[in-house]
Coordinates of C-alpha atoms in Angstrom, one line a residue:
Chain D
M8 CA -18.6 18.6 48.1
A9 CA -15.8 17.0 50.1
L10 CA -18.0 14.0 50.9
F11 CA -17.1 12.1 47.8
G12 CA -13.9 13.9 47.0
K13 CA -10.8 12.4 45.5
P14 CA -9.3 9.8 47.8
Q15 CA -5.8 10.7 48.9
Y16 CA -3.3 8.2 47.8
S17 CA 0.3 8.4 48.9
T18 CA 2.6 8.1 46.0
V19 CA 5.5 5.8 45.9
T20 CA 8.1 6.8 43.4
V21 CA 10.5 4.3 42.1
K22 CA 13.3 6.0 40.4
K23 CA 14.1 4.5 37.0
K24 CA 17.8 4.3 37.9
D25 CA 17.0 2.1 40.8
I26 CA 16.1 -0.7 38.4
P27 CA 19.1 -1.9 36.5
K28 CA 18.0 -1.8 32.9
D29 CA 19.9 -4.8 31.8
L30 CA 18.9 -7.3 34.5
W31 CA 15.2 -7.1 34.9
T32 CA 12.2 -6.7 32.7
K33 CA 8.6 -5.9 33.7
C34 CA 5.8 -8.0 32.1
P35 CA 3.4 -5.6 30.4
K36 CA 0.5 -7.9 31.1
T37 CA 0.9 -8.6 34.8
G38 CA 3.6 -6.2 36.0
E39 CA 5.6 -9.1 37.2
I40 CA 9.4 -8.5 37.3
I41 CA 11.4 -11.1 35.5
Y42 CA 15.1 -11.8 35.3
N43 CA 16.3 -11.1 31.7
R44 CA 18.3 -14.2 31.8
V45 CA 15.2 -16.3 32.5
L46 CA 13.4 -14.4 29.7
K47 CA 16.1 -15.1 27.2
E48 CA 16.2 -18.8 28.1
N49 CA 12.5 -18.9 27.6
L50 CA 12.6 -17.3 24.1
M51 CA 11.5 -13.9 25.5
V52 CA 8.2 -15.3 26.7
V53 CA 7.2 -14.5 30.3
P54 CA 6.8 -18.0 31.9
N55 CA 3.9 -17.2 34.1
S56 CA 1.8 -14.9 32.0
G57 CA 2.8 -16.2 28.5
Y58 CA 3.4 -12.7 27.3
H59 CA 5.5 -12.8 24.1
F60 CA 8.2 -10.1 23.9
P61 CA 9.7 -9.5 20.4
L62 CA 12.4 -12.0 19.5
D63 CA 15.3 -10.8 17.4
A64 CA 15.7 -12.5 14.1
R65 CA 18.7 -14.6 14.9
A66 CA 17.3 -15.9 18.1
R67 CA 14.1 -16.7 16.1
I68 CA 16.0 -18.6 13.5
E69 CA 17.9 -20.5 16.2
S70 CA 14.6 -21.4 17.9
L71 CA 13.1 -22.8 14.7
L72 CA 15.9 -24.5 12.7
D73 CA 18.0 -27.6 13.5
A74 CA 21.2 -26.6 15.3
E75 CA 23.9 -25.5 12.9
S76 CA 21.7 -25.9 9.9
F77 CA 21.2 -22.3 9.0
A78 CA 23.1 -20.9 6.1
E79 CA 22.5 -17.2 5.7
T80 CA 22.0 -15.8 2.2
D81 CA 21.8 -12.3 0.6
S82 CA 23.4 -10.6 3.6
G83 CA 25.2 -8.4 1.1
I84 CA 21.9 -6.6 0.1
H85 CA 21.8 -3.2 1.7
S86 CA 19.4 -0.3 1.6
L87 CA 20.2 2.8 -0.4
D88 CA 18.6 6.2 -0.3
P89 CA 16.8 6.5 -3.6
L90 CA 14.7 9.5 -2.6
S91 CA 17.5 11.3 -0.8
F92 CA 15.0 11.4 1.9
N93 CA 15.4 14.1 4.5
A94 CA 12.8 14.7 7.2
T95 CA 13.8 15.4 10.7
A96 CA 16.7 13.0 10.2
S97 CA 18.2 11.8 6.9
Y98 CA 17.5 8.2 5.9
P99 CA 21.1 7.1 5.8
Q100 CA 21.6 8.5 9.3
K101 CA 18.6 6.5 10.4
L102 CA 19.9 3.4 8.8
K103 CA 23.2 3.8 10.4
A104 CA 21.7 4.3 13.9
N105 CA 19.6 1.2 13.5
Q106 CA 22.5 -0.9 12.2
K107 CA 24.5 0.1 15.2
K108 CA 21.6 -0.6 17.6
T109 CA 20.8 -4.1 16.2
N110 CA 24.1 -5.1 14.7
E111 CA 22.2 -6.1 11.6
T112 CA 22.3 -4.6 8.1
D113 CA 18.6 -4.4 7.6
T114 CA 15.2 -5.8 8.7
V115 CA 15.2 -9.2 7.1
I116 CA 17.6 -12.1 7.8
S117 CA 17.2 -14.9 5.3
G118 CA 18.8 -18.2 4.4
T119 CA 18.3 -22.0 4.2
G120 CA 18.3 -24.6 6.8
T121 CA 16.4 -27.7 8.1
I122 CA 13.6 -28.4 10.5
S123 CA 13.7 -32.0 11.8
G124 CA 15.9 -32.6 8.8
Q125 CA 13.5 -31.1 6.3
P126 CA 15.0 -28.3 4.1
V127 CA 13.3 -24.9 4.2
S128 CA 14.0 -21.5 2.8
I129 CA 13.4 -19.0 5.6
A130 CA 13.1 -15.2 6.0
V131 CA 12.7 -13.5 9.3
M132 CA 11.8 -9.9 10.1
D133 CA 13.5 -8.1 13.0
F134 CA 11.2 -5.5 14.5
R135 CA 14.1 -3.7 16.3
F136 CA 15.3 -2.4 12.9
M137 CA 13.2 0.6 12.0
A138 CA 10.1 -1.2 13.1
A139 CA 10.8 -3.9 10.5
S140 CA 9.5 -1.5 7.8
L141 CA 9.5 -3.0 4.3
G142 CA 12.1 -1.3 2.1
S143 CA 13.8 -2.4 -1.1
A144 CA 16.5 -4.4 0.6
A145 CA 14.0 -6.3 2.8
G146 CA 11.7 -6.9 -0.2
E147 CA 14.6 -8.2 -2.3
R148 CA 15.8 -10.5 0.5
I149 CA 12.2 -11.9 0.9
T150 CA 11.7 -12.3 -2.8
R151 CA 15.0 -14.1 -3.1
A152 CA 14.1 -16.4 -0.2
I153 CA 10.8 -17.3 -2.1
E154 CA 12.7 -17.8 -5.4
R155 CA 15.2 -20.0 -3.6
G156 CA 12.4 -22.2 -2.4
L157 CA 11.3 -22.5 -6.0
E158 CA 14.8 -23.3 -7.2
Q159 CA 15.5 -25.8 -4.5
K160 CA 11.9 -27.2 -4.5
C161 CA 11.5 -26.7 -0.7
P162 CA 8.9 -25.0 1.4
V163 CA 9.2 -21.3 2.3
I164 CA 8.7 -19.9 5.8
I165 CA 8.4 -16.2 6.5
V166 CA 8.2 -14.9 10.0
S167 CA 6.7 -11.4 9.8
A168 CA 6.7 -8.5 12.1
S169 CA 6.4 -5.0 10.7
G170 CA 4.9 -1.6 11.2
G171 CA 4.4 -1.5 7.4
A172 CA 6.0 0.1 4.4
R173 CA 9.2 2.1 4.7
M174 CA 8.2 5.7 4.0
Q175 CA 11.7 6.8 3.4
E176 CA 11.7 4.7 0.2
G177 CA 8.4 6.1 -0.9
I178 CA 6.6 4.3 -3.8
L179 CA 9.5 1.8 -4.1
S180 CA 8.6 0.5 -0.7
L181 CA 5.0 -0.1 -1.9
M182 CA 6.3 -2.0 -4.9
Q183 CA 8.0 -4.5 -2.6
M184 CA 4.4 -5.8 -1.8
A185 CA 3.9 -6.6 -5.5
K186 CA 7.4 -8.1 -6.0
T187 CA 7.1 -10.5 -3.0
S188 CA 3.4 -11.4 -3.7
A189 CA 4.2 -12.2 -7.4
A190 CA 7.0 -14.5 -6.3
L191 CA 4.6 -16.3 -4.0
A192 CA 2.2 -16.8 -6.9
R193 CA 4.9 -18.7 -8.7
L194 CA 5.7 -20.7 -5.6
S195 CA 2.1 -21.7 -5.2
Q196 CA 1.8 -22.6 -8.9
A197 CA 4.8 -24.9 -8.4
G198 CA 2.9 -26.7 -5.6
L199 CA 5.3 -25.6 -2.9
P200 CA 4.0 -24.7 0.5
Y201 CA 4.4 -21.4 2.1
I202 CA 3.9 -21.0 5.9
S203 CA 3.4 -17.4 7.1
I204 CA 4.1 -16.8 10.8
L205 CA 2.7 -13.5 12.2
T206 CA 4.3 -12.0 15.3
N207 CA 3.6 -8.8 17.3
P208 CA 3.0 -6.5 15.4
T209 CA 2.3 -7.3 11.8
M210 CA 0.6 -4.4 10.1
A211 CA -0.2 -2.5 7.0
G212 CA 1.8 -3.1 3.8
V213 CA 3.4 -6.4 5.1
M214 CA 0.0 -7.7 6.1
A215 CA -1.5 -6.5 2.8
S216 CA 1.1 -8.7 0.9
F217 CA 3.1 -11.8 1.8
A218 CA 2.1 -12.1 5.4
S219 CA -1.5 -12.7 4.4
L220 CA -0.7 -15.2 1.7
G221 CA 0.4 -18.2 3.6
D222 CA -1.0 -21.6 2.7
V223 CA -1.0 -21.9 6.4
I224 CA -1.1 -18.7 8.5
I225 CA 0.2 -19.1 12.1
A226 CA 0.1 -16.4 14.7
E227 CA 1.8 -16.0 18.0
P228 CA -0.5 -15.4 20.9
E229 CA -1.9 -11.9 21.5
A230 CA 0.0 -10.4 18.5
L231 CA -1.4 -7.2 17.0
I232 CA -2.3 -8.0 13.4
G233 CA -4.1 -5.8 10.8
F234 CA -4.1 -3.3 8.0
A235 CA -4.8 0.1 9.5
G236 CA -3.5 1.0 13.0
P237 CA -6.0 1.0 15.8
R238 CA -5.5 4.7 16.5
V239 CA -6.2 5.6 12.8
I240 CA -9.4 3.5 12.8
K241 CA -10.6 5.1 16.0
E242 CA -10.0 8.6 14.7
T243 CA -11.6 7.8 11.3
T244 CA -14.7 6.0 12.6
Q245 CA -15.1 7.7 15.9
Q246 CA -16.2 4.3 17.2
D247 CA -15.0 2.3 20.2
L248 CA -13.0 -0.7 19.0
P249 CA -14.3 -4.2 20.0
S250 CA -12.4 -5.8 22.7
G251 CA -9.4 -7.8 21.5
F252 CA -9.7 -6.1 18.1
Q253 CA -6.9 -7.0 15.7
T254 CA -5.3 -9.6 18.0
S255 CA -4.3 -13.1 16.9
E256 CA -7.3 -14.5 18.9
F257 CA -9.7 -12.1 17.2
L258 CA -8.4 -13.1 13.8
L259 CA -8.6 -16.8 14.6
D260 CA -12.2 -16.3 15.5
R261 CA -12.8 -14.2 12.3
G262 CA -11.3 -16.9 10.1
L263 CA -8.0 -15.3 8.9
V264 CA -5.5 -17.1 11.1
D265 CA -5.3 -20.9 10.9
M266 CA -3.8 -21.5 14.3
I267 CA -2.2 -19.7 17.3
I268 CA 1.0 -21.3 18.5
P269 CA 3.1 -20.3 21.5
R270 CA 6.7 -19.7 20.6
A271 CA 8.0 -22.7 22.5
E272 CA 5.9 -25.1 20.5
M273 CA 6.5 -23.4 17.1
R274 CA 9.3 -25.6 15.9
D275 CA 7.5 -28.9 16.6
R276 CA 4.3 -27.8 15.0
L277 CA 6.2 -26.5 11.9
S278 CA 7.9 -29.9 11.6
I279 CA 4.6 -31.7 11.5
L280 CA 3.1 -29.2 9.0
L281 CA 6.2 -29.7 6.8
Q282 CA 5.7 -33.4 6.9
A283 CA 2.1 -33.0 5.8
F284 CA 2.6 -30.5 3.0
G285 CA 6.3 -30.5 2.2
K286 CA 6.9 -34.1 1.1
N287 CA 5.1 -34.0 -2.1
T288 CA 7.2 -31.3 -3.8
A289 CA 7.2 -32.8 -7.3
S290 CA 5.7 -30.3 -9.8
P291 CA 2.0 -30.7 -10.7
G292 CA 1.1 -32.2 -14.1
E293 CA 1.8 -30.0 -17.0
D294 CA -1.3 -29.3 -19.1
D295 CA 0.1 -27.2 -21.9
Chain C
M5 CA -19.3 25.9 -16.2
D6 CA -19.0 28.8 -13.8
E7 CA -15.4 29.8 -14.5
E8 CA -14.9 31.9 -11.4
S9 CA -15.9 29.2 -8.9
T10 CA -13.6 26.8 -10.6
Y11 CA -10.5 28.6 -9.4
T12 CA -10.9 27.5 -5.8
L13 CA -7.4 26.4 -4.8
E14 CA -5.0 28.7 -3.0
F15 CA -2.4 28.8 -5.8
E16 CA -5.2 29.7 -8.3
K17 CA -5.8 33.0 -6.5
P18 CA -4.1 35.2 -9.2
L19 CA -6.5 33.6 -11.8
R20 CA -9.4 34.2 -9.5
E21 CA -8.5 37.9 -9.4
L22 CA -8.1 38.2 -13.1
Q23 CA -11.4 36.4 -13.7
K24 CA -13.1 38.9 -11.4
Q25 CA -11.8 41.8 -13.4
L26 CA -12.9 40.2 -16.5
D27 CA -16.4 39.6 -15.2
T28 CA -16.7 43.2 -14.0
L29 CA -15.6 44.5 -17.4
Q30 CA -18.0 42.3 -19.2
S31 CA -21.0 43.2 -17.1
V32 CA -20.1 46.9 -17.4
S33 CA -19.8 46.7 -21.2
K34 CA -23.1 45.0 -21.4
V35 CA -25.1 47.9 -19.8
S36 CA -23.1 50.8 -21.1
D37 CA -21.9 52.0 -24.5
V38 CA -18.3 52.0 -23.5
D39 CA -16.4 49.7 -25.8
S40 CA -14.1 47.7 -23.6
A41 CA -13.4 44.9 -26.1
K42 CA -9.7 45.7 -26.1
E43 CA -9.5 45.6 -22.3
I44 CA -11.4 42.4 -22.3
Q45 CA -9.2 40.8 -24.8
A46 CA -6.1 42.0 -22.9
I47 CA -7.3 40.3 -19.7
E48 CA -8.3 37.2 -21.5
E49 CA -4.8 37.0 -22.8
K50 CA -3.4 37.6 -19.4
I51 CA -5.5 34.8 -17.9
Q52 CA -4.3 32.4 -20.6
A53 CA -0.6 33.3 -19.9
K54 CA -1.1 33.1 -16.2
K55 CA -2.7 29.6 -16.5
V56 CA 0.2 28.3 -18.5
E57 CA 2.6 29.9 -15.9
I58 CA 0.9 28.4 -12.9
Y59 CA 0.0 24.9 -14.2
S60 CA 3.3 24.2 -15.9
K61 CA 5.2 24.3 -12.7
L62 CA 3.0 22.8 -10.0
T63 CA 4.6 21.6 -6.9
P64 CA 3.9 18.0 -5.7
W65 CA 1.5 19.4 -3.1
Q66 CA -0.4 21.5 -5.6
R67 CA -0.8 18.4 -7.8
V68 CA -2.2 16.5 -4.8
Q69 CA -4.8 19.3 -4.4
L70 CA -5.7 19.1 -8.1
S71 CA -5.9 15.3 -7.8
R72 CA -8.5 15.8 -5.1
H73 CA -10.4 18.6 -6.8
P74 CA -14.1 18.1 -6.1
K75 CA -14.9 18.6 -9.8
R76 CA -12.3 16.2 -11.0
P77 CA -13.6 13.5 -13.4
Y78 CA -14.1 10.1 -11.7
S79 CA -14.1 6.6 -13.0
L80 CA -17.7 6.6 -14.2
D81 CA -17.1 9.9 -16.0
Y82 CA -14.3 8.3 -18.0
F83 CA -16.2 5.1 -18.6
E84 CA -19.0 7.1 -20.1
R85 CA -16.7 8.9 -22.5
I86 CA -14.2 6.2 -23.4
F87 CA -16.2 3.0 -23.6
S88 CA -19.7 2.2 -24.9
D89 CA -22.4 -0.1 -23.4
F90 CA -20.8 -0.3 -20.0
N91 CA -22.8 -2.8 -17.9
E92 CA -22.1 -2.5 -14.2
L93 CA -21.9 -5.8 -12.4
H94 CA -22.3 -5.8 -8.7
G95 CA -21.2 -7.6 -5.6
D96 CA -18.4 -9.9 -4.4
R97 CA -20.8 -13.0 -4.1
R98 CA -19.6 -13.2 -0.5
Y99 CA -20.8 -10.3 1.5
K100 CA -22.1 -7.2 -0.3
D101 CA -21.7 -4.7 -3.1
D102 CA -19.1 -2.0 -2.4
A103 CA -20.0 1.1 -4.3
A104 CA -16.5 2.5 -3.9
I105 CA -15.5 0.2 -6.7
V106 CA -17.5 -0.1 -10.0
G107 CA -16.9 -2.5 -12.8
G108 CA -18.2 -4.6 -15.6
P109 CA -17.8 -5.4 -19.3
A110 CA -17.8 -2.6 -21.8
F111 CA -16.6 -1.9 -25.4
L112 CA -13.6 0.0 -26.5
D113 CA -14.8 0.9 -29.9
E114 CA -15.7 -2.6 -31.0
A115 CA -13.6 -4.6 -28.7
P116 CA -15.0 -6.0 -25.4
V117 CA -13.0 -5.1 -22.3
M118 CA -13.4 -5.5 -18.6
V119 CA -13.3 -2.1 -16.9
I120 CA -13.0 -1.6 -13.2
G121 CA -12.6 1.7 -11.3
Q122 CA -12.4 3.2 -7.9
Q123 CA -15.3 5.6 -7.6
K124 CA -15.6 8.8 -5.4
G125 CA -18.8 10.6 -4.8
R126 CA -19.7 14.0 -6.3
N127 CA -21.6 15.3 -3.3
T128 CA -22.2 14.4 0.3
K129 CA -25.0 12.0 -0.4
D130 CA -23.1 10.3 -3.2
N131 CA -20.0 10.2 -1.0
L132 CA -21.8 8.4 1.7
K133 CA -22.6 5.7 -0.8
R134 CA -19.1 5.7 -2.3
N135 CA -17.4 6.0 1.0
F136 CA -15.2 8.9 -0.4
G137 CA -13.6 6.3 -2.7
C138 CA -12.2 4.2 0.2
P139 CA -13.0 0.6 -0.7
H140 CA -13.8 -2.2 1.8
P141 CA -12.5 -5.7 1.3
E142 CA -15.6 -6.7 -0.6
G143 CA -14.7 -4.1 -3.2
Y144 CA -11.4 -5.7 -3.8
R145 CA -13.0 -9.1 -3.9
K146 CA -15.5 -7.9 -6.4
A147 CA -12.7 -6.5 -8.5
M148 CA -10.9 -9.8 -8.4
R149 CA -14.1 -11.7 -9.4
L150 CA -14.5 -9.5 -12.4
M151 CA -10.8 -9.8 -13.4
E152 CA -11.0 -13.6 -13.1
M153 CA -14.1 -13.4 -15.3
A154 CA -12.2 -11.3 -17.8
E155 CA -9.4 -14.0 -17.9
R156 CA -12.0 -16.7 -18.5
F157 CA -13.6 -14.9 -21.4
N158 CA -10.3 -13.5 -22.7
L159 CA -11.0 -9.8 -22.2
P160 CA -8.3 -7.3 -21.5
I161 CA -8.6 -5.5 -18.2
V162 CA -8.5 -1.7 -17.6
T163 CA -8.5 -0.5 -14.0
L164 CA -8.8 3.1 -13.0
I165 CA -7.3 4.0 -9.7
D166 CA -8.6 6.9 -7.5
T167 CA -8.6 6.3 -3.8
P168 CA -7.1 8.0 -0.7
G169 CA -6.6 4.4 0.5
A170 CA -8.6 1.3 1.6
Y171 CA -11.0 2.2 4.3
P172 CA -9.6 2.0 7.9
G173 CA -12.7 0.7 9.6
I174 CA -13.8 -2.0 12.0
G175 CA -15.7 -4.0 9.4
A176 CA -12.9 -3.7 6.9
E177 CA -10.5 -5.3 9.5
E178 CA -13.0 -7.9 10.6
R179 CA -13.4 -9.0 7.0
H180 CA -9.6 -8.8 6.4
V181 CA -9.0 -6.0 4.0
A182 CA -5.3 -6.7 4.1
E183 CA -5.9 -10.2 2.9
A184 CA -8.2 -9.0 0.1
I185 CA -5.5 -6.6 -1.2
A186 CA -2.8 -9.2 -0.9
V187 CA -4.7 -11.8 -2.9
N188 CA -5.5 -9.2 -5.6
I189 CA -1.8 -8.2 -5.8
R190 CA -0.7 -11.9 -6.0
D191 CA -3.4 -13.0 -8.4
M192 CA -3.2 -10.0 -10.8
S193 CA 0.4 -11.1 -11.4
T194 CA -0.8 -14.3 -13.0
L195 CA -3.9 -13.3 -15.0
S196 CA -3.3 -14.3 -18.5
V197 CA -4.9 -11.3 -20.2
P198 CA -3.5 -7.8 -20.7
I199 CA -3.9 -5.4 -17.8
I200 CA -3.7 -1.6 -18.0
S201 CA -3.9 0.4 -14.8
I202 CA -4.3 4.2 -14.8
I203 CA -4.1 6.4 -11.8
I204 CA -6.7 9.1 -12.6
G205 CA -6.5 11.0 -9.2
E206 CA -5.3 9.6 -6.0
G207 CA -3.1 6.5 -5.9
G208 CA -3.3 5.9 -2.2
S209 CA -0.9 3.2 -1.1
G210 CA -2.0 -0.5 -0.8
G211 CA -5.6 0.5 -1.6
A212 CA -4.4 1.6 -5.0
L213 CA -1.9 -1.2 -5.6
G214 CA -4.6 -3.8 -4.9
M215 CA -6.0 -2.9 -8.3
A216 CA -2.8 -1.8 -10.1
V217 CA -0.6 -4.8 -10.7
A218 CA -0.6 -4.3 -14.5
D219 CA 1.4 -4.8 -17.7
E220 CA 1.4 -1.0 -18.1
V221 CA 0.8 1.5 -15.4
M222 CA -0.1 5.1 -16.4
I223 CA -0.9 8.2 -14.4
L224 CA -2.7 11.4 -15.3
E225 CA -0.5 14.4 -15.2
N226 CA -2.0 15.7 -11.9
G227 CA -2.4 12.3 -10.2
Y228 CA -0.2 11.0 -7.5
Y229 CA 0.8 7.5 -6.4
S230 CA 2.3 7.2 -3.0
V231 CA 3.1 4.7 -0.2
I232 CA 1.4 7.1 2.3
S233 CA -0.7 10.3 2.1
P234 CA 1.4 13.4 2.5
E235 CA -0.7 14.2 5.6
G236 CA 0.0 10.8 7.1
C237 CA 3.7 11.1 6.4
A238 CA 3.8 14.6 7.9
A239 CA 2.0 13.4 11.0
I240 CA 4.5 10.6 11.6
L241 CA 7.8 12.3 10.7
W242 CA 7.0 16.0 11.5
K243 CA 4.4 15.3 14.1
D244 CA 2.3 17.8 12.2
R245 CA -0.2 17.2 9.5
A246 CA 0.3 20.8 8.3
A247 CA 3.7 19.7 7.1
A248 CA 2.0 17.8 4.2
P249 CA 3.6 20.1 1.5
K250 CA 7.0 19.2 2.8
A251 CA 6.1 15.5 3.0
A252 CA 4.8 15.7 -0.6
D253 CA 8.2 17.0 -1.7
A254 CA 10.1 14.4 0.3
L255 CA 8.1 11.4 -1.0
R256 CA 9.1 12.1 -4.6
F257 CA 5.9 11.0 -6.2
S258 CA 5.8 13.5 -9.1
P259 CA 5.0 11.8 -12.4
A260 CA 8.6 12.3 -13.6
D261 CA 9.9 10.6 -10.4
L262 CA 7.5 7.7 -10.8
I263 CA 8.7 7.2 -14.4
G264 CA 12.3 7.4 -13.2
F265 CA 11.7 4.7 -10.6
G266 CA 10.1 2.5 -13.2
V267 CA 6.8 2.4 -11.2
V268 CA 4.9 4.2 -13.9
D269 CA 5.3 3.7 -17.7
Q270 CA 3.5 6.7 -19.1
I271 CA 2.1 10.1 -18.1
I272 CA -1.2 11.1 -19.7
E273 CA -1.5 14.8 -20.4
E274 CA -4.4 16.7 -18.9
P275 CA -6.1 19.9 -20.3
V276 CA -4.4 23.1 -19.0
G277 CA -5.6 23.7 -15.4
G278 CA -6.5 20.0 -14.8
A279 CA -8.8 17.3 -16.1
H280 CA -11.8 18.9 -14.4
R281 CA -11.7 21.8 -16.9
N282 CA -12.4 19.6 -19.9
Y283 CA -13.6 16.1 -19.2
D284 CA -13.9 15.3 -22.9
Q285 CA -10.3 16.2 -23.7
A286 CA -9.0 14.3 -20.6
A287 CA -11.0 11.2 -21.7
K288 CA -9.8 11.5 -25.3
N289 CA -6.2 11.6 -24.2
M290 CA -6.7 8.6 -22.0
K291 CA -8.6 6.6 -24.7
S292 CA -5.7 7.0 -27.1
S293 CA -3.2 5.9 -24.5
I294 CA -5.3 2.8 -23.7
K295 CA -5.7 1.9 -27.4
D296 CA -2.0 2.2 -28.0
A297 CA -1.1 0.1 -25.0
L298 CA -3.6 -2.6 -26.0
K299 CA -2.0 -2.7 -29.4
R300 CA 1.4 -3.3 -27.8
L301 CA 0.1 -5.9 -25.3
N302 CA -2.1 -7.8 -27.8
K303 CA 1.1 -8.6 -29.8
K304 CA 2.6 -10.5 -26.9
S305 CA 2.1 -14.2 -26.4
Q306 CA 0.5 -15.3 -23.2
K307 CA 3.9 -16.5 -21.9
K308 CA 5.7 -13.3 -22.8
L309 CA 2.9 -11.2 -21.3
L310 CA 3.2 -13.0 -17.9
D311 CA 7.0 -13.1 -18.0
D312 CA 7.2 -9.4 -18.7
R313 CA 4.7 -8.5 -16.0
Y314 CA 6.7 -10.6 -13.5
A315 CA 9.9 -8.9 -14.6
R316 CA 8.3 -5.5 -14.5
F317 CA 7.6 -5.7 -10.8
R318 CA 10.5 -8.0 -9.9
K319 CA 13.1 -5.3 -10.8
L320 CA 11.5 -2.5 -8.7
G321 CA 13.5 -1.3 -5.8
V322 CA 16.8 0.4 -5.2
F323 CA 19.4 -1.4 -3.2
E324 CA 23.1 -2.4 -3.1
D325 CA 24.2 -6.0 -3.5
Q326 CA 27.7 -6.2 -2.0
A327 CA 28.0 -9.9 -2.9
A328 CA 27.4 -9.0 -6.5
V329 CA 29.9 -6.2 -6.4
S330 CA 32.8 -8.2 -5.0

């Protein structure tokens, strides 16, 4: 029985404390170790492998808009605790911890700015904040960003990333899907373009509302995008998931995503799309 | 109906016991000369009192169990009792017919309406066909096709909601169930005919909302409408699906809470013990609520209808606006 026994490997242990946390990061794709400074300069994309780490909302905005053009709006909108939600930790405690961690008040940063001189209304989700779950405050900021596009007759860009609805706000969280989508209906009726950018991961309630409704839907490479989580699907169906299931590339092939654009090229490509769709913002002919 | 077997839930145990006593007494009195009429009457009264006691103060988790009761009336049971001449129309004209959603034109007394419902199966075979009431994207697309048809021909729309959620499957993802739901949510907000949505059992998250953007949203007394199933919430927050009763409390989805949040406009009363104890009565209550709502909605101009629907959802959410405060 020893003939084909387990080969004996010697184990090399690298103690976690030996790798300074704030200096280096390991690429999940290739295992390559990269300087954090290099990563930051490269918009959190690993130069060799092209792996896209999450980008925080402010860095994202900086990467997309013309320098100094961003004017933040609705930063005074804060989450409350309508359910007095108390599980293992209370919701206000969770909010506070996330505010401390991210230095942001909630999941969505929104405002106006320009891309190559073209005005846009933009909202960006920050995955670091409670997995960018969609609560009332986030829903309100997004809805106002859409309505601002309507008022100022400019295109709307939403950069999504989300684990889904914010359970701690119960049914009110679900209603944000209706609120945001109804606002997008009005934007569309006014003939104004909406570009939806999907980043890793964009799932569940966010995907089942505004993230899926772009006139143009752009995804970053290799993002996880879908409705139900892969683990839930596996457990429910007892089937093996196809390779690449629920990735940007899979969804481009299946016809949901219009284009996959690496982070570094996003601003230029947006600029061109805005030139194509954003010029003609006069309202369509009235027929009644 | 076999009364004893209908008390199947854990909290119905006292009723089950009383019913057993009653059955024994009745069978004894049948074969002997002992007159037990008095005892029988006493137990019947006890049962009635116990019923009122139990069902008047159900916990959220107990309501969830009732909403999933295998004998609970489903969409087609209500269609049959509320409307006449329902003609089921099939398919999304894109991929296939999803039997977890049924719909078509019917008549409410004399008036034509478009009725669409999420449909569970009554037994194993039926449930395979209905996929336990978990729709695929084609179901939502069929529903949208019928709703657009309703708008074209100026029929009010009634949707009945009863789903644990949209189906989490490979095919559903490949055909973009999230997009199908999103499009329904968006486009229902602009349909120019009155829409009434009624949660008759389970209102499971996005799968429910994808057919429930309405002018008036109602819920049956023992239905629930939630962003996540109590089991799902328990698994995430307590790491234990058995904590579902706790999650059901925490999620605050009792009908009274839903009204308080402005998510639901009206609660429809069920017969004591749940809708499954008297289909006809449940349907009768629902029919009168639908007729009243249509009377209200038909008075509105098209513009007011759409403005009010937008405003109804626009105001949902609880947050603080510090800019507005200062």
